[in-house]
Coordinates of C-alpha atoms and ligand atoms in Angstrom, one line a residue:
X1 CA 0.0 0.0 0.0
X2 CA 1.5 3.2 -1.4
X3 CA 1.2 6.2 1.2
X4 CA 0.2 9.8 0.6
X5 CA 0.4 13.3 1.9
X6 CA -0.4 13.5 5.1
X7 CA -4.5 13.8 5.8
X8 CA -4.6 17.6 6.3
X9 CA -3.6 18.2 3.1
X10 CA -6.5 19.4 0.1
X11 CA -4.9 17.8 -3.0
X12 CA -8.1 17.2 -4.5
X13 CA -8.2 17.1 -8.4
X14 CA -11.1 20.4 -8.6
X15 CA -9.7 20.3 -12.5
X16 CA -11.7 16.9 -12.7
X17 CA -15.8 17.7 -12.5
X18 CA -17.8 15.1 -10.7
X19 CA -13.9 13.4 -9.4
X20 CA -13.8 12.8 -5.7
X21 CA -9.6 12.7 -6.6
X22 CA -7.3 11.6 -4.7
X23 CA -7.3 14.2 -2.1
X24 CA -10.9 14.9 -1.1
X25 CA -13.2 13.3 1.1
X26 CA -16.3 11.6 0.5
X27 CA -18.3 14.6 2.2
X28 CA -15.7 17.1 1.3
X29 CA -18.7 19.9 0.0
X30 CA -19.9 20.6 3.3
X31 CA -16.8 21.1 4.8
X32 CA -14.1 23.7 4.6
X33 CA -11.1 22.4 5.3
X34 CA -9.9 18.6 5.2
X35 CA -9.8 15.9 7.8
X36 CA -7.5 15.8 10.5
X37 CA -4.5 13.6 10.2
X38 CA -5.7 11.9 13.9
X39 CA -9.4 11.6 12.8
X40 CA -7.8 9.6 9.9
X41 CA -6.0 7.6 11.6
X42 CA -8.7 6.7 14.3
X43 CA -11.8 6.4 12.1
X44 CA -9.8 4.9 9.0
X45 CA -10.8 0.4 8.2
X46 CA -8.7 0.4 4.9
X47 CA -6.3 -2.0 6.9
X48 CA -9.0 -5.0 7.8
X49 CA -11.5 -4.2 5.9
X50 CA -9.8 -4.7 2.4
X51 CA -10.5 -8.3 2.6
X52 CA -14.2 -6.9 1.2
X53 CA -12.7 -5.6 -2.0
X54 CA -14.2 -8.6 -4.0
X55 CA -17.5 -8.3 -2.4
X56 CA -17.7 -4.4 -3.0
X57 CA -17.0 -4.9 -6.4
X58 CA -19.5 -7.4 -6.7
X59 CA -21.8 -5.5 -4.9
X60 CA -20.9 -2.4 -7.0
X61 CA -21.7 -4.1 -10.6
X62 CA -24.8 -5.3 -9.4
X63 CA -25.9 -1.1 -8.1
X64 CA -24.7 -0.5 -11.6
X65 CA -26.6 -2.8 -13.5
X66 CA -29.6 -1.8 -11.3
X67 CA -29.2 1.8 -12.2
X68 CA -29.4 1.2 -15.8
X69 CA -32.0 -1.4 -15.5
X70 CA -34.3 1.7 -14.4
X71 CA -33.1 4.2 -16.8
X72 CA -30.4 6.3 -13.8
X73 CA -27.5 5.2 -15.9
X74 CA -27.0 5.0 -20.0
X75 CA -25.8 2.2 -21.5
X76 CA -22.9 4.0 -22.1
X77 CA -22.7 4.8 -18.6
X78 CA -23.2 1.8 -17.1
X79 CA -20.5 -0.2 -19.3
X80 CA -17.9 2.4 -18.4
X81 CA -18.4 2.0 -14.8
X82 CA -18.9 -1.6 -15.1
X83 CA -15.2 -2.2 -17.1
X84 CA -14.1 0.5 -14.3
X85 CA -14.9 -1.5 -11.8
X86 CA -13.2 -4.9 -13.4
X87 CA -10.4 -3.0 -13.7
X88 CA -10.2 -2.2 -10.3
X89 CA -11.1 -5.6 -9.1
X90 CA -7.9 -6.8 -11.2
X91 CA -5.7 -3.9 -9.5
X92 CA -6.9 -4.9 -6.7
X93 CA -6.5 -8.4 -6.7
X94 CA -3.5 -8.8 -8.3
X95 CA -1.9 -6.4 -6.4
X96 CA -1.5 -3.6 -8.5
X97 CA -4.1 -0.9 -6.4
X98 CA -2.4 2.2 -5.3
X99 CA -4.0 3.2 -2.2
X100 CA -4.1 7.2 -1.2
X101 CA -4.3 9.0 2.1
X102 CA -8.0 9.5 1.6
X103 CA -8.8 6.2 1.5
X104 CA -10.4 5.7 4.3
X105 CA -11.8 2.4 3.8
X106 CA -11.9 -0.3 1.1
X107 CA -15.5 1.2 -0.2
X108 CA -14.1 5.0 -0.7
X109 CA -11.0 3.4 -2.5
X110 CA -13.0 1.4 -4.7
X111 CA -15.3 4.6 -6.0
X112 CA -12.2 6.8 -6.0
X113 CA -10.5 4.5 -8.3
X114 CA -13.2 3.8 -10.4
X115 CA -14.3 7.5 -11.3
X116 CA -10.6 8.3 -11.7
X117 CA -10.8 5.5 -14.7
X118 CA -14.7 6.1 -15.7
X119 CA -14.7 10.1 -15.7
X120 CA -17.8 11.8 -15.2
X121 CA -20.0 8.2 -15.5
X122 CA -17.8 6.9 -12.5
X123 CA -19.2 9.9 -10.3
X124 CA -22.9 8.6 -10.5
X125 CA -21.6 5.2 -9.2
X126 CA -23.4 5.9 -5.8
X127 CA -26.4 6.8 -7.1
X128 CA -29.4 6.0 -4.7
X129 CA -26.8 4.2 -2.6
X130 CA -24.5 4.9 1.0
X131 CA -21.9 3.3 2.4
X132 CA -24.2 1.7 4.8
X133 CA -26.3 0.0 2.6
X134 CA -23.3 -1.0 0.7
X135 CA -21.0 -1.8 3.5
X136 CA -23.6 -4.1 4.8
X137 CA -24.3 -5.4 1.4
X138 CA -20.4 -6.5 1.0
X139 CA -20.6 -8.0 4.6
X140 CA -23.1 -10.2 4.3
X141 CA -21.7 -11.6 1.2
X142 CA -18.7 -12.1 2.5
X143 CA -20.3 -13.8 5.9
X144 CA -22.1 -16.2 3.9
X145 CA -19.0 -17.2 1.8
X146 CA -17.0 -17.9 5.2
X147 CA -19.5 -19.8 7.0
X148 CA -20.4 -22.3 3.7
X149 CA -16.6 -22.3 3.7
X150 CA -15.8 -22.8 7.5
X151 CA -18.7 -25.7 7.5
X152 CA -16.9 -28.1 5.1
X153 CA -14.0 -27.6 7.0
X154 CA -15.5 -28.7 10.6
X155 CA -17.6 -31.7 7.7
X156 CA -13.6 -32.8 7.3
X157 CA -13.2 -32.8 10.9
X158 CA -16.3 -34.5 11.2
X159 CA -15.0 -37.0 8.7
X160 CA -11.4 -37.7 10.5
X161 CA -13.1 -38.2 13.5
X162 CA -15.8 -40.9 12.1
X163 CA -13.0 -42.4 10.1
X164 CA -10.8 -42.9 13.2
X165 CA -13.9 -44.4 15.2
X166 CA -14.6 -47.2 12.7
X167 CA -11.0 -48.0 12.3
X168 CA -10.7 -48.7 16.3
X169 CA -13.0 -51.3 15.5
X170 CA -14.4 -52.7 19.2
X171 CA -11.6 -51.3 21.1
X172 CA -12.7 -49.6 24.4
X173 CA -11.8 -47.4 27.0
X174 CA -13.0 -46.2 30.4
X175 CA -16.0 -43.6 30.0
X176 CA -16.2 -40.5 32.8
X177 CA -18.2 -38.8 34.4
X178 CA -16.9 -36.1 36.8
X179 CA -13.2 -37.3 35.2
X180 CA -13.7 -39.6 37.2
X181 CA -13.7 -43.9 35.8
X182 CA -17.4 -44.5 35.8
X183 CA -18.5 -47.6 32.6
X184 CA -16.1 -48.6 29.9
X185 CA -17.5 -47.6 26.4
X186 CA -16.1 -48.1 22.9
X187 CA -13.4 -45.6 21.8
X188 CA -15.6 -45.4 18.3
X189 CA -18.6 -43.9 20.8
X190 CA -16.4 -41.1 22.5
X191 CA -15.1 -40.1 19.0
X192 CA -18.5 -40.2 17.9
X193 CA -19.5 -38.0 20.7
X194 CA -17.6 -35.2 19.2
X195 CA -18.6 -35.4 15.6
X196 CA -22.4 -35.5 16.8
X197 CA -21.7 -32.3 18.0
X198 CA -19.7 -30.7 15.1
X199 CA -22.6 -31.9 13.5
X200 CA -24.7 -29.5 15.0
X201 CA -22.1 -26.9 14.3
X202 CA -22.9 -27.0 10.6
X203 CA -26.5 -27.5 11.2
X204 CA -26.3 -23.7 12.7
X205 CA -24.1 -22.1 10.3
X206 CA -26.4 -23.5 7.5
X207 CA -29.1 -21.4 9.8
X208 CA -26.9 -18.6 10.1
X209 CA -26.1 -18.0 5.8
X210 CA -30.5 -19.3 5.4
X211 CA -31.2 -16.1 7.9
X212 CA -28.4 -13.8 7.1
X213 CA -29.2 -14.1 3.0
X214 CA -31.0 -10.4 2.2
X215 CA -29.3 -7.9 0.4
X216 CA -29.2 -4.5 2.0
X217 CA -28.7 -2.9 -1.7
X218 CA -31.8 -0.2 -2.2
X219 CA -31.9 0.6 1.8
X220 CA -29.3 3.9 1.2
X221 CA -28.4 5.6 4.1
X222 CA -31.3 4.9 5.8
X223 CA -34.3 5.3 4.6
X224 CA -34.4 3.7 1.0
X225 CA -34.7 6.4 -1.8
X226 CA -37.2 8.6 -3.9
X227 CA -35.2 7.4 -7.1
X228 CA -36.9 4.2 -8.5
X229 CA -34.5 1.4 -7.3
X230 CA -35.6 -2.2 -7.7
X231 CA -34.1 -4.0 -4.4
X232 CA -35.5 -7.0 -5.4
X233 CA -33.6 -7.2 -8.7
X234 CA -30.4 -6.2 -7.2
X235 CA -31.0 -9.4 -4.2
X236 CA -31.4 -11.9 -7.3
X237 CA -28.4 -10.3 -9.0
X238 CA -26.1 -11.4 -6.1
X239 CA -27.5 -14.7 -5.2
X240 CA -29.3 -13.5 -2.0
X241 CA -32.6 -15.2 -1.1
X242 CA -34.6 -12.0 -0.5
X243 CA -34.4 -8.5 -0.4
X244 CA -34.9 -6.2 2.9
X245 CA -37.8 -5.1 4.1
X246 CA -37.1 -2.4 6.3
X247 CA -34.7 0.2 5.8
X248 CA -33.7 1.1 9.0
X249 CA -33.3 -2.4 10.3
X250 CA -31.0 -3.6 7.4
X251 CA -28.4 -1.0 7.4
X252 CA -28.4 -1.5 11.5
X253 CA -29.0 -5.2 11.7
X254 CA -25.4 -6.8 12.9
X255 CA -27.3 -10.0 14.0
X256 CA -25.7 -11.7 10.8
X257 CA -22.4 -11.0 13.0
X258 CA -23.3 -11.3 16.2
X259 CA -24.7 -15.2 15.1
X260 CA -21.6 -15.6 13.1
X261 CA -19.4 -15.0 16.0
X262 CA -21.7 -17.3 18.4
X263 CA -21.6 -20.3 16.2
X264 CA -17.7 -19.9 15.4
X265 CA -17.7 -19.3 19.3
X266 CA -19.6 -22.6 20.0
X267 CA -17.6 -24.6 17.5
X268 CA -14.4 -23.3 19.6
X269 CA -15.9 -24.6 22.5
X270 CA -16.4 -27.9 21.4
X271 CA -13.1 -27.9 20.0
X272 CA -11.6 -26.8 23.3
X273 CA -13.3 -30.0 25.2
X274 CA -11.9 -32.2 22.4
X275 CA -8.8 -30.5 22.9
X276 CA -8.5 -31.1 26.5
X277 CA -9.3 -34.6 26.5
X278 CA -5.8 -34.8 23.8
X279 CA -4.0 -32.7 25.9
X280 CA -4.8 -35.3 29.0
X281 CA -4.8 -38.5 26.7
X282 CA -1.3 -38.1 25.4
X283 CA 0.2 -37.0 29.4
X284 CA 2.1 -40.2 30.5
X285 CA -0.3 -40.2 33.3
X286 CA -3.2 -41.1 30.8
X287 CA -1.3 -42.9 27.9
X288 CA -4.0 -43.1 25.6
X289 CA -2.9 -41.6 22.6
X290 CA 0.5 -40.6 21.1
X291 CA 0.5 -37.8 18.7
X292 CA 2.5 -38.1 15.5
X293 CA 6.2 -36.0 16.0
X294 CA 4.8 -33.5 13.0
X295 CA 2.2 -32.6 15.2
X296 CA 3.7 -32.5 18.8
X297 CA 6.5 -29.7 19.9
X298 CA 9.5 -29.8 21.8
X299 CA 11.0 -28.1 24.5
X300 CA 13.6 -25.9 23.9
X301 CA 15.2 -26.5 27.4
X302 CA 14.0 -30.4 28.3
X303 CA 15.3 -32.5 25.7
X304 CA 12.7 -35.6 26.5
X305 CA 8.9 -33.3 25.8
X306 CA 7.0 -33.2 23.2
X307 CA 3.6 -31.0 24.0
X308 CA 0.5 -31.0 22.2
X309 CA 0.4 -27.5 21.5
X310 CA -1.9 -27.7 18.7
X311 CA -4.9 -29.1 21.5
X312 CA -3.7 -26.6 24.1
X313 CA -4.0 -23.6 21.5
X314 CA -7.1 -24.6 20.3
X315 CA -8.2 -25.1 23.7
X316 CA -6.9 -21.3 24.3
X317 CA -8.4 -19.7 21.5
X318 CA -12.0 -20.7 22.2
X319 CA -11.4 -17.7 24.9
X320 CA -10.5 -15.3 22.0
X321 CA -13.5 -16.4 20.2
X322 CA -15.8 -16.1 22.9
X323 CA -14.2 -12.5 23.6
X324 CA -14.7 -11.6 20.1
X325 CA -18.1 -12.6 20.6
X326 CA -19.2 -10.7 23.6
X327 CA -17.2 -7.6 22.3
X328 CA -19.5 -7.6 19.7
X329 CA -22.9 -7.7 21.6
X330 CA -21.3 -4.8 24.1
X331 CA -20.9 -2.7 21.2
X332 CA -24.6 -3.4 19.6
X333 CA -26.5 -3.2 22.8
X334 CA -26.8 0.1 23.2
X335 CA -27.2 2.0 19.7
X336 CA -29.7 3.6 18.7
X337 CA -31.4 3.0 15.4
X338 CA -29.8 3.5 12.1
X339 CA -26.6 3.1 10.7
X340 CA -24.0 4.3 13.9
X341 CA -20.1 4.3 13.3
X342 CA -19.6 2.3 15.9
X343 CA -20.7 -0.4 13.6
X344 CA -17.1 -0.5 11.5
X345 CA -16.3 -2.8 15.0
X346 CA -18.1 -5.6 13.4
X347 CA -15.3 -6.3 11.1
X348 CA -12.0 -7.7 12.5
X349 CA -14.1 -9.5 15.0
X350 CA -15.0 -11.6 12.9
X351 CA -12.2 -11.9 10.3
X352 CA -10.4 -13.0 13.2
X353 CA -12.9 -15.8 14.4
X354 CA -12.9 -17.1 11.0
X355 CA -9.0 -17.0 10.4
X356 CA -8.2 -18.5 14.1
X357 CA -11.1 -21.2 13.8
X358 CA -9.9 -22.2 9.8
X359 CA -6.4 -23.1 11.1
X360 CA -7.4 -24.8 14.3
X361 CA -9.4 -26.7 12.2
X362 CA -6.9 -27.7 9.6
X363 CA -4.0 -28.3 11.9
X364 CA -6.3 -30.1 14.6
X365 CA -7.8 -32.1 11.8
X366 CA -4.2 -33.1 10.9
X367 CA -3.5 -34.1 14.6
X368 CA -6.4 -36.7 14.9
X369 CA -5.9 -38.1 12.1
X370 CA -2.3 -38.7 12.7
X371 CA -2.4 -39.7 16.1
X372 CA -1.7 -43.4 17.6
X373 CA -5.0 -44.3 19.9
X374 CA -2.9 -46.6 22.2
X375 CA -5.9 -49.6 23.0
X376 CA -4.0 -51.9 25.4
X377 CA -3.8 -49.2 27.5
X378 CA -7.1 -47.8 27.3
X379 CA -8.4 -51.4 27.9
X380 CA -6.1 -51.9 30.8
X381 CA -7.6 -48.4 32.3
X382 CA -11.3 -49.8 31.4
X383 CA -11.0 -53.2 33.0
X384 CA -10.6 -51.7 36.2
X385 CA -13.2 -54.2 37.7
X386 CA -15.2 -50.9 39.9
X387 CA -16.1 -49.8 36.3
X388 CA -18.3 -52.8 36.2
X389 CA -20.0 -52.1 39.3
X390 CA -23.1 -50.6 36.9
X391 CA -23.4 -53.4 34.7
X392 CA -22.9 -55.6 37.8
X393 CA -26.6 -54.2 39.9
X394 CA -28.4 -54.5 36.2
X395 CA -27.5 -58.5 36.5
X396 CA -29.4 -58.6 39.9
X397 CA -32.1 -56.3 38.1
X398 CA -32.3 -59.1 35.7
X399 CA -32.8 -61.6 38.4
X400 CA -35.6 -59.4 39.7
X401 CA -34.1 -57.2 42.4
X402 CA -35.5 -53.7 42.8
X403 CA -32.6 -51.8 41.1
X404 CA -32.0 -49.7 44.6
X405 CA -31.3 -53.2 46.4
X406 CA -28.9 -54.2 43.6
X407 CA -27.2 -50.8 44.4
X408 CA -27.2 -51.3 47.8
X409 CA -26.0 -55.0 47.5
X410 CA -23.0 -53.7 44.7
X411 CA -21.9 -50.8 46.8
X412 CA -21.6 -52.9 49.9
X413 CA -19.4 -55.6 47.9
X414 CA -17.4 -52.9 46.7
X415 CA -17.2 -51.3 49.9
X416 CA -15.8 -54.9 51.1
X417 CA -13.2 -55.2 48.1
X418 CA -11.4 -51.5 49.1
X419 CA -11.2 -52.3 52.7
X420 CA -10.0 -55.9 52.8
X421 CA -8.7 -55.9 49.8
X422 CA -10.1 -58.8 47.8
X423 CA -11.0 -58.3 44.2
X424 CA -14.6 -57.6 43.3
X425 CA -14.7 -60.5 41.0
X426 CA -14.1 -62.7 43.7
X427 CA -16.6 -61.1 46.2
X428 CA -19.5 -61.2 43.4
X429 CA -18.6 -65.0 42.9
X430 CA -19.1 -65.7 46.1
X431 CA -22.4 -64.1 46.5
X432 CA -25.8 -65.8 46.1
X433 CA -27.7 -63.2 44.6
X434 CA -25.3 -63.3 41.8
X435 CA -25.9 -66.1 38.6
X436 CA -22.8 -68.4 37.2
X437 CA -22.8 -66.7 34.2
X438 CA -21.9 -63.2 35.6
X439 CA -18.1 -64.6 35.9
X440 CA -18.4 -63.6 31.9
X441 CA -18.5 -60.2 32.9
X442 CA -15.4 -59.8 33.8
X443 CA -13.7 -60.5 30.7
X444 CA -12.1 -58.0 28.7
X445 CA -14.1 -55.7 27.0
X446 CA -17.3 -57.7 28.3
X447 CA -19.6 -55.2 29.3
X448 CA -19.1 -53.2 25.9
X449 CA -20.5 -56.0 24.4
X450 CA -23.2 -56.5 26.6
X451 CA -24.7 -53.1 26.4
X452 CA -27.6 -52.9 23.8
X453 CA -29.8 -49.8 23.9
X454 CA -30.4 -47.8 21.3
X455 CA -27.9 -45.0 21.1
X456 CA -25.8 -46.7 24.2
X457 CA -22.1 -47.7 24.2
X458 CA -22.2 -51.0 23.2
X459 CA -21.2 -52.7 20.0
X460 CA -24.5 -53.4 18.7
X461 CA -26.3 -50.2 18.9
X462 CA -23.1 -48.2 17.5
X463 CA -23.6 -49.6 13.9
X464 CA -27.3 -48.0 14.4
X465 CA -25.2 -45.1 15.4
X466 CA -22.9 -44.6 12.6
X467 CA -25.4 -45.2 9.8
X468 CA -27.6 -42.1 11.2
X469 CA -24.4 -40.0 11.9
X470 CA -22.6 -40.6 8.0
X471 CA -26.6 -40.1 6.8
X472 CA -26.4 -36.9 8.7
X473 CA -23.1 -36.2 7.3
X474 CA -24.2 -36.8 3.7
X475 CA -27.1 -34.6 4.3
X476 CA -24.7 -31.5 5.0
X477 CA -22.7 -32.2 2.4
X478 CA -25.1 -31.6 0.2
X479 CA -26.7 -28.7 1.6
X480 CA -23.1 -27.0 1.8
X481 CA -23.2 -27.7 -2.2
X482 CA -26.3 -26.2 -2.6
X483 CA -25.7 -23.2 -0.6
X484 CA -22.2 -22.9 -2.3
X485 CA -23.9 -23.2 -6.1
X486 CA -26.8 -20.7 -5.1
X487 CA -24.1 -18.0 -3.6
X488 CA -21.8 -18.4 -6.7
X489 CA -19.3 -20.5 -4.9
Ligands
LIG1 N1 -16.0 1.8 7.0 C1 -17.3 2.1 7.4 C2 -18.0 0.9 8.0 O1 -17.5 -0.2 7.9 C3 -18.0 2.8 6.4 C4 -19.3 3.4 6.8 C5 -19.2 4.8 7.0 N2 -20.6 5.3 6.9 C6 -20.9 6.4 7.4 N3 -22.2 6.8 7.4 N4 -20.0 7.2 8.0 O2 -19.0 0.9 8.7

């Protein structure tokens, strides 16, 4: 980015009629003199909010091809604004844009440019428009394009994580509650855990783009406009579902954001638990996993570490998220209808929710699928015989004890085992209550397999499982596509 004269300055090009040139502001015939070089500096979004330059233009051509459409613009007009604005599109993504002082943010440098190319057609480009209609215009489509883009990441997460499960086969581990050992389960059931609720992490972004999709375009400053825009053509020019309906809500309305920044928030969170459970799995104390050396770290002081900094990050980032998140409902909850500059803090929010959660994603995504689930160990942890102690009262259910007896009757046996030291097994052998065949229960993995209700941690109902979660999976896939293929994607 080139840099100008300072922002006191008044180069302006008054030689060019109808130019905003290079020097003058936006507003700059109401006002005497030029801005000051500290309002510039403080009120300026050049720097994050570049990353809309596609979207403006986008947003630009359809305004222009609007204006025509109801006679505001010539066909003459309209094409030289129109190859004005490819031009500056190409300068701008190829890196060729020369930005000026005056530029305050990607919108103002995109007009400037634009009439210094087009002339006199380039000064009717906002015709019947305002930055706020067209700020929020490029927002939203740049929201939708991150969410549909962010969801088929966490759907490869998703994927990792379901392709893991099945490949651990019936291996088992101890389940917690309150970290604490309580029934073995199937490693393929905590994995699956997760993805159910990545799962719903798509379902709400999907939500988000379906709600978010109205174009702003028509809504002006805020209070539409007595020239004869067509909002609705301008919607179906973009790919949105439906224009606004109210003026003063669109140009206002940062829910988009705020439910962005909530879902990405969410997603972080259920990251951050996943996280955790890596960062205690692969500590010696736990064992159960060791991470691949391309995605551990070292110590640069103790020779023998490697860390799992990728599951601690992620784990530390959901707090950025959530910040982002709650910085953003701070700064909406107390404005006052319309457009309010306070608004411009919607921006690097959520560019940086999107950025963090896209590489936590990718390199976490790489982590799982690297990493070594260690069984034997697992299985050693689960055959601790108390975690049997469950599955032990539901045998004396099954002989027709009232299940609080059975309790009563398993906790006292267990009770026995701690304080005189004599393994459960042997204490439930010797019991009468107990059948023959509940000696079975104590072999390896043997209350996995015994466990059969629908949507439990046993063997049997886990195939259920995984059908309905890979259907569910399909299912976004293809309404990611959709979504993508509407918005242009
Ligand atoms: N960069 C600003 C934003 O993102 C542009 C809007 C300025 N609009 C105004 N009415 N002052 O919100």
């Amino acid at each position: 980015m080139t840099v100008g004269n300072n922002g006191r300055s008044n180069n302006g090009r008054a030689d060019d009629p109808g130019a905003t040139g290079t020097g003058e502001t936006l507003w700059h015939g109401r006002f005497e003199g030029g801005p000051a070089q500290a309002l510039m500096a403080f009120t300026a979004s050049l720097h994050f909010d570049a990353k809309l330059a596609a979207q403006d233009i986008r947003g630009s051509m359809a305004h222009v091809r609007g204006l025509a459409r109801v006679g505001l613009l010539t066909e003459a007009e309209s094409d030289a604004i129109l190859a004005a604005l490819e031009q500056t599109g190409n300068e701008l993504a190829d890196g060729n844009f020369v930005f000026v002082d005056r530029d305050e943010d990607i919108h103002t440098a995109i007009e400037r440019r634009v009439t210094e190319i087009a002339g006199p057609a380039g000064a009717k480009l906002h015709t019947g428009r305002s930055r706020n209609d067209q700020v929020a215009t490029a927002f939203r489509l740049w929201v939708k394009e991150a969410l549909i883009a962010t969801a088929g990441l966490v759907l490869d997460f998703q994927t990792v994580l379901v392709v893991k499960a099945k490949q651990s086969g019936d291996a088992y581990m101890p389940g917690y509650t309150h970290l604490q050992r309580a029934q073995p389960v199937p490693l393929a059931h905590h994995l699956a855990a997760h993805a159910w609720a990545l799962g719903r992490d798509i379902d709400r972004m999907i939500d988000a783009v379906n709600r978010l999709d109205v174009s702003p375009l028509g809504a002006g400053a805020l209070a539409g406009s007595s020239l004869p825009l067509d909002p609705a053509a301008t919607a179906a020019d973009l790919g949105f579902a439906r224009p606004f309906a109210n003026s003063l809500d669109v140009t206002s309305d940062r829910d988009f954001v705020a439910e962005a920044l909530f879902v990405l928030a969410l997603l972080g969170v259920h990251l951050s638990r996943l996280g955790e459970e890596f960062v205690l799995w692969s500590s010696q104390e736990f064992g159960f996993v060791t991470l691949d050396d391309g995605y551990a770290t070292g110590s640069s002081m103790m020779p023998q570490k490697k860390n799992p900094d990728i599951a601690e990050l992620t784990r530390g980032k959901s707090g950025r998220l959530i910040g982002n998140l709650t910085g953003l409902l701070v700064t909406l909850k107390g404005l006052p209808l319309a457009y309010n500059r306070d608004l411009q803090e919607d921006k690097e929010a959520l560019f940086d929710s999107v950025e963090q959660i896209n590489l936590a994603l990718v390199a976490f995504g790489g982590m799982v699928e690297s990493a070594q689930f260690n069984i034997e160990t697992m299985a050693e942890a689960a055959d601790d015989q108390a975690s049997l102690a469950t599955d032990l009262a539901e045998i004396l259910v099954e002989q027709g004890l009232p299940f609080r007896e059975a309790h009563a009757v398993v906790g006292g046996l267990f009770r026995d085992s701690l304080t005189r030291g004599v393994p459960l097994s042997d204490l439930v052998g010797g019991h009468p209550a107990f059948p023959d065949s509940v000696a079975f229960l104590f072999a390896p993995g043997a209350a996995v397999s015994r466990r059969v209700s629908p949507g439990g941690a046993g063997l049997g109902p886990m195939a259920d499982q995984f059908g309905q979660l890979e259907a569910e999976m399909d299912r976004s896939g293809s309404r990611l596509r959709t979504l993508a293929a509407a918005a242009g994607l």
